[in-house]
Amino acid sequence: AVTGREGEMVVRFTTGAEGTPVVEYRMGVEDEWVLVEGVSDSYGADDLCNAPANVEEPGKFMDPGMLHRVLLTNLLPDTTYTYRAGLISNGTTTWSDDYHSFTSAPPLSSQLPPSYTTTFLAYGDQGCAESPYSNTGRGYIETTRRVANEVKTGTVRSIHHIGDLSYANGAAHAWDSWFHLIRDFSPRVPIMVTPGNHEIDYEGDAADGGRLGGYHPSWGNFDNDSGGECGVPLQKRFSGPDNGNGVFWYSYDWGHAHVVVVSSEHDLTRGSVQHRWLERALKSVDRAVTPWLIVECHRPVYHAEAYWPQNNVTVALRSSLEETFRRYDVDVVLSGHYHSYLRTCAGLYRERCDHRQGGAMYITVGSAGAWLDEGVLFDQDWVRVFLKTWGYGRSTLNATHFVWEFIGDDDGSLLDQAVLIKD
């Protein structure tokens, strides 16, 4: 994961044994290895909020082992490093079986020429072999395989997972299954996560791993979708910049873009803790230096499938967020939650395309493997593409162009493309 600070990268890994986590890394074969120690954490059944996640029975709670975090610093930008992870115990270091490599984060936006280009992949709602949401498995298997192949080309610099990762739903072994699924690319690129309802939502009264308790607005369908996990595995297993609320909301520069991650599973209404933070984050972006502004939020602000309880949440989010997005000229909003692909027109504001007051392009890409939706669209005139198929999004951008593509999992074909241009 990236931290949002120049020259840093976080390496995370898990072991069954306790000890001191370490990572050694170097640039070239002639360079000396640099050894860095990290910190460890874990969680128990008592840290989770309700059943089945906190029930110590087969298929429910399982000890996650030791969850290690090692921060690498003083990295040169855009530089490939070789590394391996290890554990020091009783004076002996046990190393990972393989060496891996990653490319460090881009230089600061202020140091980039306009032509500097970077690519990230984005998708949500994935699942794994142990998830009840994955049907036959074709969706998550093929999408993950194609993502891994793209990462291996070296052109993809990060993965943005927009919520609903493993669909463990309180069955802790599913997390191990999901990490095994992504093993071919997770050591190579930072994975930046957005919290989804299947990571956060619960029915208990305990803290959810952040500073806020459970969220159950009268207009919502925020139930026990996490199976009582209440964000704890997400918080303990992943990292993000420390300028918000852990992995629940944060922001960072990435090339010519500033990415803002928010949690649709916490209060986002105007005046809330999160909304006040969002306003500060958007206001702080110098658009002369960082021209593109991208927001990632698991539940969409615009979506047109005729699932009315879900649409109530969409309308409420729109009421809370659309004016804020317009005020700060957000360009693109990426979401998941619906198991489909949908792209609106550009410049969408108050349900009108190319609005004279400006507006964002809204994309739902909840198509990484969970069972597909069967719904139809309600009447509107702002949807440009709607597909009920598995696949993932690819974003390629420089200072003047933002190119969005949707890649199908079936044969890797390009199923949609949109280009935004700044003068």
XYZ file of C-alpha atoms in Angstrom:
423
model
C 0.000 0.000 0.000
C 1.045 3.610 -0.470
C 1.054 6.092 2.402
C 0.638 9.329 0.460
C 4.143 10.399 1.447
C 7.031 10.560 -0.982
C 9.401 7.608 -0.955
C 7.258 5.223 1.127
C 5.612 1.851 0.578
C 3.993 -0.567 3.044
C 4.552 -4.315 2.781
C 2.045 -6.531 4.584
C 2.196 -10.277 5.164
C 0.869 -12.932 7.537
C 2.503 -15.734 9.497
C 1.282 -18.378 11.890
C 4.197 -17.776 14.252
C 5.102 -14.747 16.338
C 8.332 -12.828 15.907
C 9.789 -9.633 14.502
C 8.704 -8.998 10.892
C 11.408 -7.830 8.505
C 11.748 -6.940 4.842
C 15.012 -6.720 2.950
C 15.092 -4.867 -0.349
C 17.438 -3.377 -2.939
C 17.409 -1.770 -6.380
C 20.058 -3.556 -8.442
C 21.988 -6.789 -8.071
C 25.104 -4.804 -7.169
C 23.395 -2.860 -4.381
C 23.483 -3.739 -0.704
C 20.370 -5.177 0.877
C 18.515 -2.819 3.203
C 16.853 -4.524 6.190
C 13.794 -2.946 7.829
C 11.868 -4.156 10.866
C 8.117 -3.780 11.168
C 5.273 -4.235 13.619
C 2.674 -6.962 14.155
C -0.970 -7.113 15.128
C -3.832 -9.589 15.256
C -7.426 -9.873 16.450
C -9.566 -12.321 18.353
C -13.211 -13.308 18.439
C -13.866 -10.744 21.180
C -12.787 -7.946 18.826
C -15.599 -8.745 16.391
C -19.121 -7.482 16.811
C -21.653 -10.265 16.437
C -22.319 -13.740 15.071
C -21.223 -15.540 13.082
C -17.871 -13.727 12.986
C -17.257 -13.878 16.750
C -18.398 -17.468 17.259
C -15.503 -19.870 17.808
C -16.781 -22.729 15.691
C -15.671 -24.267 12.389
C -16.663 -22.071 9.463
C -16.916 -18.965 11.639
C -14.106 -17.373 13.667
C -10.586 -18.591 12.961
C -7.361 -17.196 14.390
C -5.949 -14.948 11.628
C -2.363 -15.459 12.726
C 0.063 -12.571 13.046
C -0.574 -9.692 10.659
C 2.656 -7.869 9.885
C 3.276 -4.363 8.574
C 6.677 -3.128 7.392
C 7.142 0.470 6.234
C 9.827 1.069 3.599
C 11.138 4.637 3.408
C 13.608 6.711 1.385
C 12.608 4.978 -1.842
C 13.430 6.678 -5.121
C 10.317 7.428 -7.190
C 9.411 5.238 -10.159
C 12.094 2.727 -9.240
C 11.855 -1.055 -9.247
C 12.940 -2.777 -6.055
C 13.444 -6.461 -5.307
C 12.396 -7.632 -1.857
C 11.485 -10.533 0.364
C 9.746 -10.780 3.720
C 10.858 -12.651 6.796
C 10.314 -13.291 10.482
C 12.969 -13.181 13.196
C 12.280 -15.616 16.025
C 14.758 -16.863 18.645
C 17.618 -15.269 16.730
C 16.799 -17.050 13.469
C 15.294 -15.404 10.367
C 12.858 -17.412 8.277
C 12.451 -15.877 4.830
C 9.647 -16.106 2.284
C 10.218 -18.719 -0.394
C 10.350 -16.188 -3.226
C 11.740 -12.767 -4.017
C 9.260 -10.261 -5.404
C 9.518 -6.843 -7.014
C 7.502 -3.636 -6.980
C 7.840 -0.193 -8.517
C 7.774 2.696 -6.073
C 5.206 5.472 -6.235
C 5.372 8.253 -8.850
C 7.184 11.496 -8.066
C 5.294 14.329 -6.433
C 2.666 15.812 -8.740
C 4.495 19.154 -8.748
C 7.536 17.423 -10.282
C 5.732 15.706 -13.147
C 5.690 16.825 -16.783
C 2.187 17.026 -18.317
C 2.893 13.939 -20.443
C 3.649 11.706 -17.442
C 1.231 8.764 -17.660
C 0.154 6.221 -15.090
C -2.340 3.350 -15.120
C -4.386 1.756 -12.366
C -7.035 -0.967 -12.397
C -10.303 -0.623 -10.495
C -13.056 -3.056 -9.580
C -15.253 -4.184 -6.702
C -17.405 -7.089 -5.517
C -15.001 -9.946 -6.121
C -15.455 -12.952 -3.833
C -13.461 -16.156 -3.771
C -13.795 -19.926 -3.654
C -15.171 -19.884 -0.096
C -17.718 -17.144 -0.756
C -21.429 -17.881 -1.245
C -21.592 -14.892 -3.624
C -19.314 -16.386 -6.266
C -21.573 -18.931 -7.969
C -19.527 -21.235 -10.216
C -16.385 -19.182 -9.748
C -15.891 -18.230 -13.390
C -16.260 -14.513 -12.697
C -13.698 -14.085 -9.946
C -11.292 -16.634 -11.448
C -11.208 -15.140 -14.956
C -11.227 -11.509 -13.820
C -8.415 -12.143 -11.338
C -6.393 -14.014 -13.964
C -6.681 -11.148 -16.418
C -5.781 -8.590 -13.752
C -2.703 -10.656 -12.850
C -1.640 -10.811 -16.500
C -1.938 -7.036 -16.841
C 0.094 -6.464 -13.692
C 2.842 -8.748 -15.017
C 3.281 -6.487 -18.066
C 4.587 -3.746 -15.768
C 2.187 -1.081 -17.033
C -0.236 -1.246 -14.075
C 0.955 0.749 -11.082
C -1.799 0.076 -8.529
C -5.028 -1.809 -7.877
C -8.080 0.002 -6.489
C -10.523 -2.456 -4.912
C -13.786 -0.601 -4.385
C -15.235 -2.770 -1.636
C -16.693 -6.231 -1.017
C -13.401 -8.076 -1.259
C -13.678 -11.653 -0.013
C -17.352 -11.821 1.005
C -16.193 -13.715 4.074
C -19.350 -12.613 5.905
C -17.986 -13.917 9.197
C -16.402 -17.098 7.796
C -12.802 -16.205 8.545
C -11.233 -18.888 6.364
C -12.606 -17.059 3.309
C -10.040 -14.301 3.884
C -7.243 -16.845 3.424
C -8.956 -18.074 0.278
C -9.183 -14.539 -1.117
C -5.536 -13.721 -0.424
C -4.569 -16.987 -2.108
C -6.651 -15.924 -5.120
C -4.741 -12.657 -5.620
C -1.285 -14.063 -4.834
C -0.029 -13.628 -8.416
C -0.234 -9.837 -8.293
C -0.588 -8.735 -4.655
C 3.213 -8.746 -4.036
C 3.808 -6.585 -7.139
C 1.569 -3.510 -6.827
C -0.064 -1.536 -3.999
C -3.667 -2.558 -3.351
C -5.774 0.350 -2.113
C -9.119 -0.674 -0.644
C -12.493 0.993 -0.194
C -14.749 -0.386 2.570
C -17.899 -2.141 1.405
C -21.012 -3.303 3.186
C -19.670 -6.876 3.349
C -16.650 -5.592 5.271
C -18.413 -3.148 7.594
C -22.158 -3.535 8.154
C -23.241 -5.289 11.360
C -26.018 -5.364 13.921
C -24.077 -5.070 17.177
C -23.302 -2.000 19.241
C -19.516 -2.353 19.474
C -17.059 -0.074 17.696
C -16.437 -1.141 14.133
C -12.689 -0.713 14.128
C -12.906 3.000 13.356
C -13.942 5.923 15.503
C -17.637 5.485 14.733
C -20.161 2.850 15.716
C -22.593 0.946 13.513
C -24.566 2.958 11.006
C -28.289 2.252 10.566
C -30.109 5.230 8.999
C -33.867 4.886 8.617
C -33.621 5.188 4.824
C -30.914 2.532 4.453
C -30.497 -1.225 4.241
C -27.372 -1.400 6.395
C -27.859 -4.829 7.958
C -25.456 -7.578 9.048
C -23.766 -7.878 5.670
C -20.303 -8.364 7.187
C -21.544 -11.225 9.342
C -20.361 -9.346 12.406
C -16.830 -8.585 11.158
C -17.597 -4.853 11.507
C -14.488 -3.710 9.668
C -11.956 -5.350 11.969
C -10.343 -7.736 9.425
C -10.226 -4.909 6.880
C -8.533 -2.567 9.310
C -6.068 -5.152 10.602
C -5.087 -6.598 7.208
C -4.772 -3.470 5.038
C -3.068 -0.078 5.145
C -3.684 3.380 3.756
C -2.552 6.966 4.286
C -2.986 8.280 7.835
C -4.762 11.513 6.854
C -8.326 10.313 7.471
C -9.743 7.408 9.454
C -7.506 4.421 8.779
C -8.608 2.343 5.805
C -12.166 3.663 6.083
C -11.512 7.076 4.508
C -8.274 8.625 3.266
C -6.760 10.402 0.264
C -3.483 10.522 -1.653
C -1.814 11.816 -4.816
C -1.080 9.339 -7.590
C 0.545 10.849 -10.645
C -1.623 13.649 -11.996
C -4.614 12.530 -9.910
C -5.737 12.961 -6.330
C -7.720 9.958 -5.114
C -10.225 10.325 -2.263
C -11.631 7.163 -0.668
C -14.797 7.462 1.435
C -16.949 4.949 3.281
C -20.566 4.640 2.244
C -20.962 2.375 5.297
C -20.424 5.263 7.737
C -22.348 8.510 8.070
C -21.682 10.708 5.025
C -24.503 13.181 5.567
C -23.664 16.864 5.628
C -22.165 17.895 8.937
C -21.013 14.380 9.830
C -17.413 13.675 10.847
C -16.701 12.008 7.526
C -18.379 14.664 5.400
C -16.433 17.442 7.112
C -13.232 15.504 6.444
C -14.272 14.998 2.796
C -14.790 18.734 2.322
C -11.328 19.448 3.729
C -9.733 16.776 1.555
C -11.331 18.055 -1.652
C -10.644 21.688 -0.832
C -6.960 20.998 -0.178
C -6.225 19.783 -3.725
C -4.304 22.244 -5.889
C -5.846 21.549 -9.286
C -3.091 23.438 -11.078
C -0.686 20.788 -9.764
C -3.027 17.775 -9.568
C -5.636 18.267 -12.302
C -7.716 15.091 -11.857
C -9.889 14.465 -8.814
C -11.239 10.921 -8.342
C -13.563 9.759 -5.559
C -14.052 6.096 -4.686
C -17.167 5.076 -2.716
C -18.541 1.529 -2.554
C -22.223 2.395 -2.912
C -22.966 4.477 -6.011
C -24.188 8.053 -6.036
C -25.797 7.377 -9.427
C -27.078 3.976 -10.553
C -30.188 3.006 -12.475
C -30.993 -0.635 -11.788
C -34.534 -1.029 -10.490
C -33.678 -2.327 -7.021
C -35.686 0.117 -4.931
C -34.297 -0.474 -1.391
C -30.802 -0.054 -2.852
C -31.890 3.022 -4.793
C -33.096 4.674 -1.597
C -29.500 4.603 -0.406
C -28.255 5.934 -3.749
C -30.667 8.870 -3.584
C -29.628 9.629 0.006
C -25.938 9.546 -0.904
C -26.632 11.820 -3.863
C -28.377 14.288 -1.561
C -25.332 14.344 0.710
C -22.542 14.294 -1.857
C -23.532 15.656 -5.259
C -23.319 19.353 -4.343
C -19.972 18.766 -2.661
C -18.619 16.941 -5.699
C -19.768 19.754 -7.994
C -18.384 22.485 -5.748
C -14.905 20.995 -5.872
C -15.134 19.845 -9.498
C -14.764 16.095 -8.940
C -14.105 14.461 -12.305
C -14.863 10.769 -11.754
C -16.652 8.754 -9.051
C -15.907 5.008 -8.973
C -18.241 2.620 -7.135
C -19.312 -1.005 -6.883
C -22.070 -2.653 -4.813
C -24.278 -3.471 -7.800
C -22.934 -6.562 -9.548
C -22.835 -5.041 -12.982
C -21.071 -2.383 -15.019
C -22.623 1.035 -15.583
C -21.208 4.329 -16.840
C -23.081 7.607 -16.897
C -22.532 10.563 -19.163
C -19.825 13.052 -18.236
C -20.764 16.276 -16.485
C -23.738 14.693 -14.714
C -25.447 16.971 -12.200
C -29.023 16.874 -10.924
C -29.748 14.054 -13.381
C -28.741 16.177 -16.380
C -25.811 15.431 -18.656
C -23.183 18.021 -19.550
C -24.723 20.363 -17.028
C -23.658 23.989 -17.409
C -22.676 24.017 -13.727
C -20.407 20.997 -14.174
C -20.576 17.494 -12.774
C -18.786 14.174 -12.567
C -18.840 10.975 -14.573
C -20.118 8.123 -12.390
C -18.979 4.540 -12.942
C -20.177 1.357 -11.244
C -17.704 -1.498 -11.658
C -18.976 -4.094 -9.180
C -18.159 -6.780 -11.690
C -15.062 -8.573 -10.402
C -16.666 -11.948 -9.674
C -19.731 -11.952 -7.434
C -22.960 -13.277 -8.947
C -24.309 -10.910 -11.565
C -27.405 -8.760 -11.164
C -30.571 -9.667 -13.017
C -32.254 -6.278 -12.791
C -33.311 -3.881 -15.523
C -32.830 -0.127 -15.757
C -35.499 2.344 -14.753
C -36.278 5.274 -17.048
C -33.588 7.959 -17.164
C -31.424 9.605 -19.818
C -28.011 9.676 -18.152
C -26.776 6.075 -18.520
C -24.423 5.635 -21.443
C -23.401 1.987 -20.980
C -24.904 -0.821 -18.891
C -23.524 -4.373 -18.971
C -24.337 -7.437 -16.941
C -20.985 -9.139 -17.271
C -17.807 -9.681 -15.274
C -14.739 -7.582 -15.847
C -12.628 -4.729 -14.490
C -11.811 -1.105 -15.182
C -8.563 0.377 -16.432
C -7.705 4.037 -15.931
C -4.822 5.661 -17.818
C -4.181 9.351 -17.260
C -1.778 12.220 -17.781
C -2.265 15.913 -17.059
C -4.738 16.455 -19.891
C -6.376 13.098 -20.635
C -8.250 10.585 -18.497
C -8.955 7.372 -20.399
C -11.341 4.870 -18.829
C -11.754 1.361 -20.247
C -13.840 -1.626 -19.190
C -12.313 -5.020 -19.946
C -14.528 -8.114 -20.121
C -13.429 -11.272 -18.359
C -14.618 -13.601 -21.137
C -11.949 -12.911 -23.754
C -10.281 -9.755 -22.437
C -11.985 -7.586 -25.034
C -12.566 -3.867 -24.624
C -16.276 -3.443 -23.847
C -16.393 0.273 -23.089
C -14.182 3.351 -23.329
C -14.588 6.980 -22.317
C -12.109 9.848 -22.573
C -12.165 13.055 -20.522
C -9.988 15.948 -21.682
C -8.798 19.029 -19.854
C -7.612 22.131 -21.677
